[in-house]
Coordinates of C-alpha atoms in Angstrom, one line a residue:
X1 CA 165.7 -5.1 13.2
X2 CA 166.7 -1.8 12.8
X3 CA 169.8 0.2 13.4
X4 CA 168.6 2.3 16.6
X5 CA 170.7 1.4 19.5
X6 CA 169.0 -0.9 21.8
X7 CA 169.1 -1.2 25.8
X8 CA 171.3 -3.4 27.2
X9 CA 172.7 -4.9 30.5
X10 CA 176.7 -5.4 31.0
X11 CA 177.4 -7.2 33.9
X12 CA 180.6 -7.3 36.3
X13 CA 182.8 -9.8 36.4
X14 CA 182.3 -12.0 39.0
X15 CA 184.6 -13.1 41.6
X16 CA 186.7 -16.3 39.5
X17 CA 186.7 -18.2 42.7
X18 CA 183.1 -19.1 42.6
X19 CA 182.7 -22.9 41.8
X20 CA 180.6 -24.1 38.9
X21 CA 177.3 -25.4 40.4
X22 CA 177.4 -23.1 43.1
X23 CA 174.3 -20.9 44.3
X24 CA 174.9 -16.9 43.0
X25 CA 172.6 -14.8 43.8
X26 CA 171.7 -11.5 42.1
X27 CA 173.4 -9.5 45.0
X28 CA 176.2 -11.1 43.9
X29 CA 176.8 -8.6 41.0
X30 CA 177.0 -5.7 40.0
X31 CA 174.7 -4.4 36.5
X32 CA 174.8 -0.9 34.9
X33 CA 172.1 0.0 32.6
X34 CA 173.2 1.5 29.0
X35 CA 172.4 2.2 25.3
X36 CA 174.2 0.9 22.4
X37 CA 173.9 -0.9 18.9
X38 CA 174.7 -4.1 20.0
X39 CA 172.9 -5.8 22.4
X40 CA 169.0 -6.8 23.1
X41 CA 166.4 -4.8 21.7
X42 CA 167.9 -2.6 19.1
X43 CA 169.9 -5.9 18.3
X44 CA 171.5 -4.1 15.2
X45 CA 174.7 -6.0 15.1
X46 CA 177.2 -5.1 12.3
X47 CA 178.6 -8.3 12.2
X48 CA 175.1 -8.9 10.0
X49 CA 175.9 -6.6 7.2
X50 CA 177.2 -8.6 4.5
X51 CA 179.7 -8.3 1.7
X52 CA 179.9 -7.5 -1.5
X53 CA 182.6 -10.5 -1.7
X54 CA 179.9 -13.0 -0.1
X55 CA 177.6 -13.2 -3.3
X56 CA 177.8 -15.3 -6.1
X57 CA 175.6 -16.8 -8.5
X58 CA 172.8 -18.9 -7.7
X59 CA 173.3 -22.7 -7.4
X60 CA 170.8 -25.5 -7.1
X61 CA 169.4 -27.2 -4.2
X62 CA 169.5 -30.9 -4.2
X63 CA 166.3 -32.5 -2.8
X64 CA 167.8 -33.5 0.6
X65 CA 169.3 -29.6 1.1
X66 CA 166.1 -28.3 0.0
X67 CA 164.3 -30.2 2.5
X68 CA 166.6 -30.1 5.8
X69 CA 166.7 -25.8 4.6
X70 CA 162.9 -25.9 4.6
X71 CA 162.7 -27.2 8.2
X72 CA 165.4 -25.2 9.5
X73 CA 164.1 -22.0 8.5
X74 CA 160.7 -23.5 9.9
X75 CA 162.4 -23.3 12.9
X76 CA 163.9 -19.6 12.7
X77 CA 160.2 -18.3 11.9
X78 CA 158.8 -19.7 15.4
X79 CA 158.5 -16.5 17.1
X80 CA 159.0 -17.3 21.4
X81 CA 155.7 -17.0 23.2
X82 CA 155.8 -16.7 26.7
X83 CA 152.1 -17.3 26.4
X84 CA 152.3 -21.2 25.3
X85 CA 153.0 -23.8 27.5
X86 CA 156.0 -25.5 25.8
X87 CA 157.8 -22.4 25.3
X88 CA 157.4 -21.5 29.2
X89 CA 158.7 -25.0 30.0
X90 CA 161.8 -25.1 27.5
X91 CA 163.0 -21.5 29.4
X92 CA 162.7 -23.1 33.0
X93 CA 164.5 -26.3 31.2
X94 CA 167.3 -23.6 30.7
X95 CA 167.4 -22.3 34.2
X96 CA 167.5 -25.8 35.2
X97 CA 170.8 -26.4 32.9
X98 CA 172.3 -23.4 34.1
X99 CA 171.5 -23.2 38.1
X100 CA 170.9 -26.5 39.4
X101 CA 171.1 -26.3 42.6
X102 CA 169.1 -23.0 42.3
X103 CA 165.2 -22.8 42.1
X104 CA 163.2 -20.4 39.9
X105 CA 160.7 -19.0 41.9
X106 CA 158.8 -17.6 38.7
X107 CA 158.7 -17.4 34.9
X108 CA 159.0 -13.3 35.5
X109 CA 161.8 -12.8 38.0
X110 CA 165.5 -11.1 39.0
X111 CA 166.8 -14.3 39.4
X112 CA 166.9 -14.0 35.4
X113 CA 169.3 -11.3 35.4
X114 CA 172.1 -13.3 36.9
X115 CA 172.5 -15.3 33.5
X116 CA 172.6 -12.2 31.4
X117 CA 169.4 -11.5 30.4
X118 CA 168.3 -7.8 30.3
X119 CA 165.4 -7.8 32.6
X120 CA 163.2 -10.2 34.9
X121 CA 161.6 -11.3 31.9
X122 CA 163.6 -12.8 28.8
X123 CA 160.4 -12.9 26.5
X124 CA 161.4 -9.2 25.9
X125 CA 165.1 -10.4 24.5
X126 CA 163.7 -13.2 22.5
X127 CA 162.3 -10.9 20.3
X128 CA 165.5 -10.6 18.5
X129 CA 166.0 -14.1 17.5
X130 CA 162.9 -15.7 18.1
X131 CA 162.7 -19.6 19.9
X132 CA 165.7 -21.3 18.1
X133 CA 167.8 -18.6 20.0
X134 CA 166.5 -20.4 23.1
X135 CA 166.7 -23.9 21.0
X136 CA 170.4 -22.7 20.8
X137 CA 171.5 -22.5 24.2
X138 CA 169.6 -25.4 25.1
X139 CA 171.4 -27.2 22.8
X140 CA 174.5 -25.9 24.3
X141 CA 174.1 -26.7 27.7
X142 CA 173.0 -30.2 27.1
X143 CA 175.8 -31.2 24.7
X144 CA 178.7 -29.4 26.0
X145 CA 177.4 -28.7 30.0
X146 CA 181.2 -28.1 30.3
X147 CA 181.6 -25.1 27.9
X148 CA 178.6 -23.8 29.0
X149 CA 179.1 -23.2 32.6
X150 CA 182.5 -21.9 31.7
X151 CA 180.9 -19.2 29.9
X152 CA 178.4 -18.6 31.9
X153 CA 180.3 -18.2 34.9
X154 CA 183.4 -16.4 32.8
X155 CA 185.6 -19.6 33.9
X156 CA 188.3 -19.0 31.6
X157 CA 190.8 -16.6 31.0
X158 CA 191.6 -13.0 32.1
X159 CA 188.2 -11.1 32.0
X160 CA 187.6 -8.0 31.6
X161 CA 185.7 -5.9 34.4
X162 CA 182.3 -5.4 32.5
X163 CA 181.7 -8.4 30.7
X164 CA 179.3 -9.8 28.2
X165 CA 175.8 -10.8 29.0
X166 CA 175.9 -14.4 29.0
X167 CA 172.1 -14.9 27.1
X168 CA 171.5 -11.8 25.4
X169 CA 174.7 -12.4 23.5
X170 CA 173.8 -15.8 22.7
X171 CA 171.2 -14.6 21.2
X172 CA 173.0 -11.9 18.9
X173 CA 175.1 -15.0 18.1
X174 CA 172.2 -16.8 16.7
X175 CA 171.1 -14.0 14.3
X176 CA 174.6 -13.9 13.6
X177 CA 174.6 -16.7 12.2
X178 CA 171.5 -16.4 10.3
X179 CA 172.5 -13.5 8.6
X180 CA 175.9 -15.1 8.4
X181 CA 174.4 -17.9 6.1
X182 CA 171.5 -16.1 4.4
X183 CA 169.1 -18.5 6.5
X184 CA 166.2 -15.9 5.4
X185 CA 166.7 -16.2 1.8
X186 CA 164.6 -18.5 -0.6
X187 CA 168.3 -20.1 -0.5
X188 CA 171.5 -19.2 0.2
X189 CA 173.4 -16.8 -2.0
X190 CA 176.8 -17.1 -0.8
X191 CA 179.5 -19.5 -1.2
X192 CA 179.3 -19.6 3.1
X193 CA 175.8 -20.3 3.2
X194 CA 175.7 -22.8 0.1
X195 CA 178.4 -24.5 2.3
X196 CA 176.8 -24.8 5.3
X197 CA 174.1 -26.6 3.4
X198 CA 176.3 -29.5 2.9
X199 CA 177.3 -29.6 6.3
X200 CA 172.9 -29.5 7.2
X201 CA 172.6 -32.1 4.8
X202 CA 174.7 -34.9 6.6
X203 CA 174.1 -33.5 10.4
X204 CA 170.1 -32.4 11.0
X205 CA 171.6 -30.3 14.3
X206 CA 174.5 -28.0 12.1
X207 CA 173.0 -25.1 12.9
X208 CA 172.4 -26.0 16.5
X209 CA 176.4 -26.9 16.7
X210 CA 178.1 -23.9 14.5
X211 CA 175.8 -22.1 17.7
X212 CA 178.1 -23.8 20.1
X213 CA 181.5 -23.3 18.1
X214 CA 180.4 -19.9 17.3
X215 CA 180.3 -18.9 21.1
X216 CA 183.1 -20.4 22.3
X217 CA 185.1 -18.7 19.1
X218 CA 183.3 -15.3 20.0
X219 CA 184.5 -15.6 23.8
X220 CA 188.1 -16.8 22.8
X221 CA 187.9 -13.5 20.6
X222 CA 186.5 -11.9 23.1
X223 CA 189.8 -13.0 25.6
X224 CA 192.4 -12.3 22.7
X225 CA 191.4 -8.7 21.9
X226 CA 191.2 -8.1 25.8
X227 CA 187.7 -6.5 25.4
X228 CA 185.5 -4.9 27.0
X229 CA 181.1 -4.8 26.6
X230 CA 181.9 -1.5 24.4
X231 CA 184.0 -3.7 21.8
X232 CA 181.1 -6.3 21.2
X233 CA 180.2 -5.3 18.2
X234 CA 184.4 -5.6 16.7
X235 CA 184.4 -9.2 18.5
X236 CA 181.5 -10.3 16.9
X237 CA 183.0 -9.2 13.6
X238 CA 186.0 -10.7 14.1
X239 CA 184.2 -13.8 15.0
X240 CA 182.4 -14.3 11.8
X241 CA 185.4 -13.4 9.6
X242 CA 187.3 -16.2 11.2
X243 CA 184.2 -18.6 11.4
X244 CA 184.3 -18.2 7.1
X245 CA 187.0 -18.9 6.9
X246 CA 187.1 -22.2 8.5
X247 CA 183.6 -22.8 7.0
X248 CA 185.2 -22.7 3.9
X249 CA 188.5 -24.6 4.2
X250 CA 188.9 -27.2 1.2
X251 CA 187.6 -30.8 2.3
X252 CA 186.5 -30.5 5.3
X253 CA 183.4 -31.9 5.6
X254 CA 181.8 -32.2 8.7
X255 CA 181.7 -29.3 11.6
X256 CA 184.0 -31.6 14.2
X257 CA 186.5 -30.5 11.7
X258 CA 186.2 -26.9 12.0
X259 CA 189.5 -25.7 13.5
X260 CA 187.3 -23.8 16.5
X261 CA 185.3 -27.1 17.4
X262 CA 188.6 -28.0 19.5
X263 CA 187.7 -25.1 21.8
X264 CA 184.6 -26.7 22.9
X265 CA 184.7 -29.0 26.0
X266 CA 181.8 -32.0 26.9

């Protein structure tokens, strides 16, 4: 990662009368080309930087922490490979989830671009969070199809004319969250991040699920603020400052008890 501004894709809202499920075809909106600091391959999102407030001293791992840390940051070192077989098969998985009705005529095509993805081939975005960013929204779509689709298809709320890009932001939001909880450290070495570990600890898919609170918060944010793709970088910030914050909220001890999991619909 580095902090030259990366290409992206913001897409126009489309019409709010479309029904979930139904075919939408790349003709079907309109995408203008851009550079900024936010979004895909520059992917040098300031909601990453941390704080001086964040660090404390160092604490110990208990075996079980140490162990469900080791194979989650197993996970965030598995770079996506559009050369192997099961990475090729988890993406169509995902077009599955997201167009039913629709079928991908290729591993490299337009059709991509109508979920938010910067180009007709999303190897070229997974470079920024590697194959748990696709793990991610997997995740999402098959535990909360409902949430999803609403984001996908900008369901909810008054949007904004350019909007988001659907996957390449759920990909910023999973090395959000990485950086958010010092996931690349030996261990974490914040109060957040020595948190979280409980919450790993008792629930093997945390990470998976703060994903899926994380981007519903970002888009309610997103709503709130009334923004627009050149504000991504404030919502994002705004969305990890409030996602501490419940993260660290005496006794609460599982994430279904995050204020923000509310937001999320099966």
């Amino acid at each position: 990662m580095d902090d030259r501004g990366g290409s992206f894709v913001a897409v126009r809202r489309i019409s709010q009368g479309l029904e979930r499920g139904s075919v939408y075809h790349s003709s079907s909106a309109e995408v203008v080309a851009g550079s900024a600091a936010w979004l895909g391959r520059g992917l040098s999102c300031v909601c990453a930087q941390g704080r001086d407030s964040d660090a404390r001293p160092s604490f110990d791992l208990t075996p079980a922490q140490e162990e469900c840390l080791q194979r989650l940051q197993n996970r965030i070192d598995v770079a996506y490979e559009s050369s192997i077989p099961q990475h090729q098969e988890a993406l169509k998985d995902l077009w599955k989830l997201a167009f039913p009705e629709e079928e991908l005529h290729g591993i490299v095509s337009e059709q991509w671009k109508q979920m938010g993805w910067q180009g007709k081939d999303p190897s070229t975005d997974f470079r920024g969070g590697g194959f748990i960013s696709l793990e991610n929204l997997l995740y999402f779509a098959r535990k909360f199809p409902k949430s999803f689709q609403d984001l996908l298809w900008k369901q909810v709320g008054d949007r904004s004319v350019w909007e988001y890009p659907f996957a390449v932001a759920g990909i910023n939001i999973t090395f959000m969250l990485i950086q958010m909880l010092d996931l690349e450290a030996v261990k974490p070495r914040s109060i957040v991040g020595e948190t979280f570990l409980r919450f790993l600890s008792v629930n093997e898919s945390a990470f998976d699920l703060l994903y899926c609170i994380a981007f519903k918060l970002m888009d309610q944010q997103w709503l709130s603020m009334r923004a627009s793709y050149m504000e991504f970088n404030t919502v994002m910030k705004s969305t990890r400052r409030q996602l501490e914050r419940e993260i660290m909220i005496k006794d609460i001890t599982r994430l279904e008890e995050l204020p923000s999991y509310s937001l999320l619909s099966q």
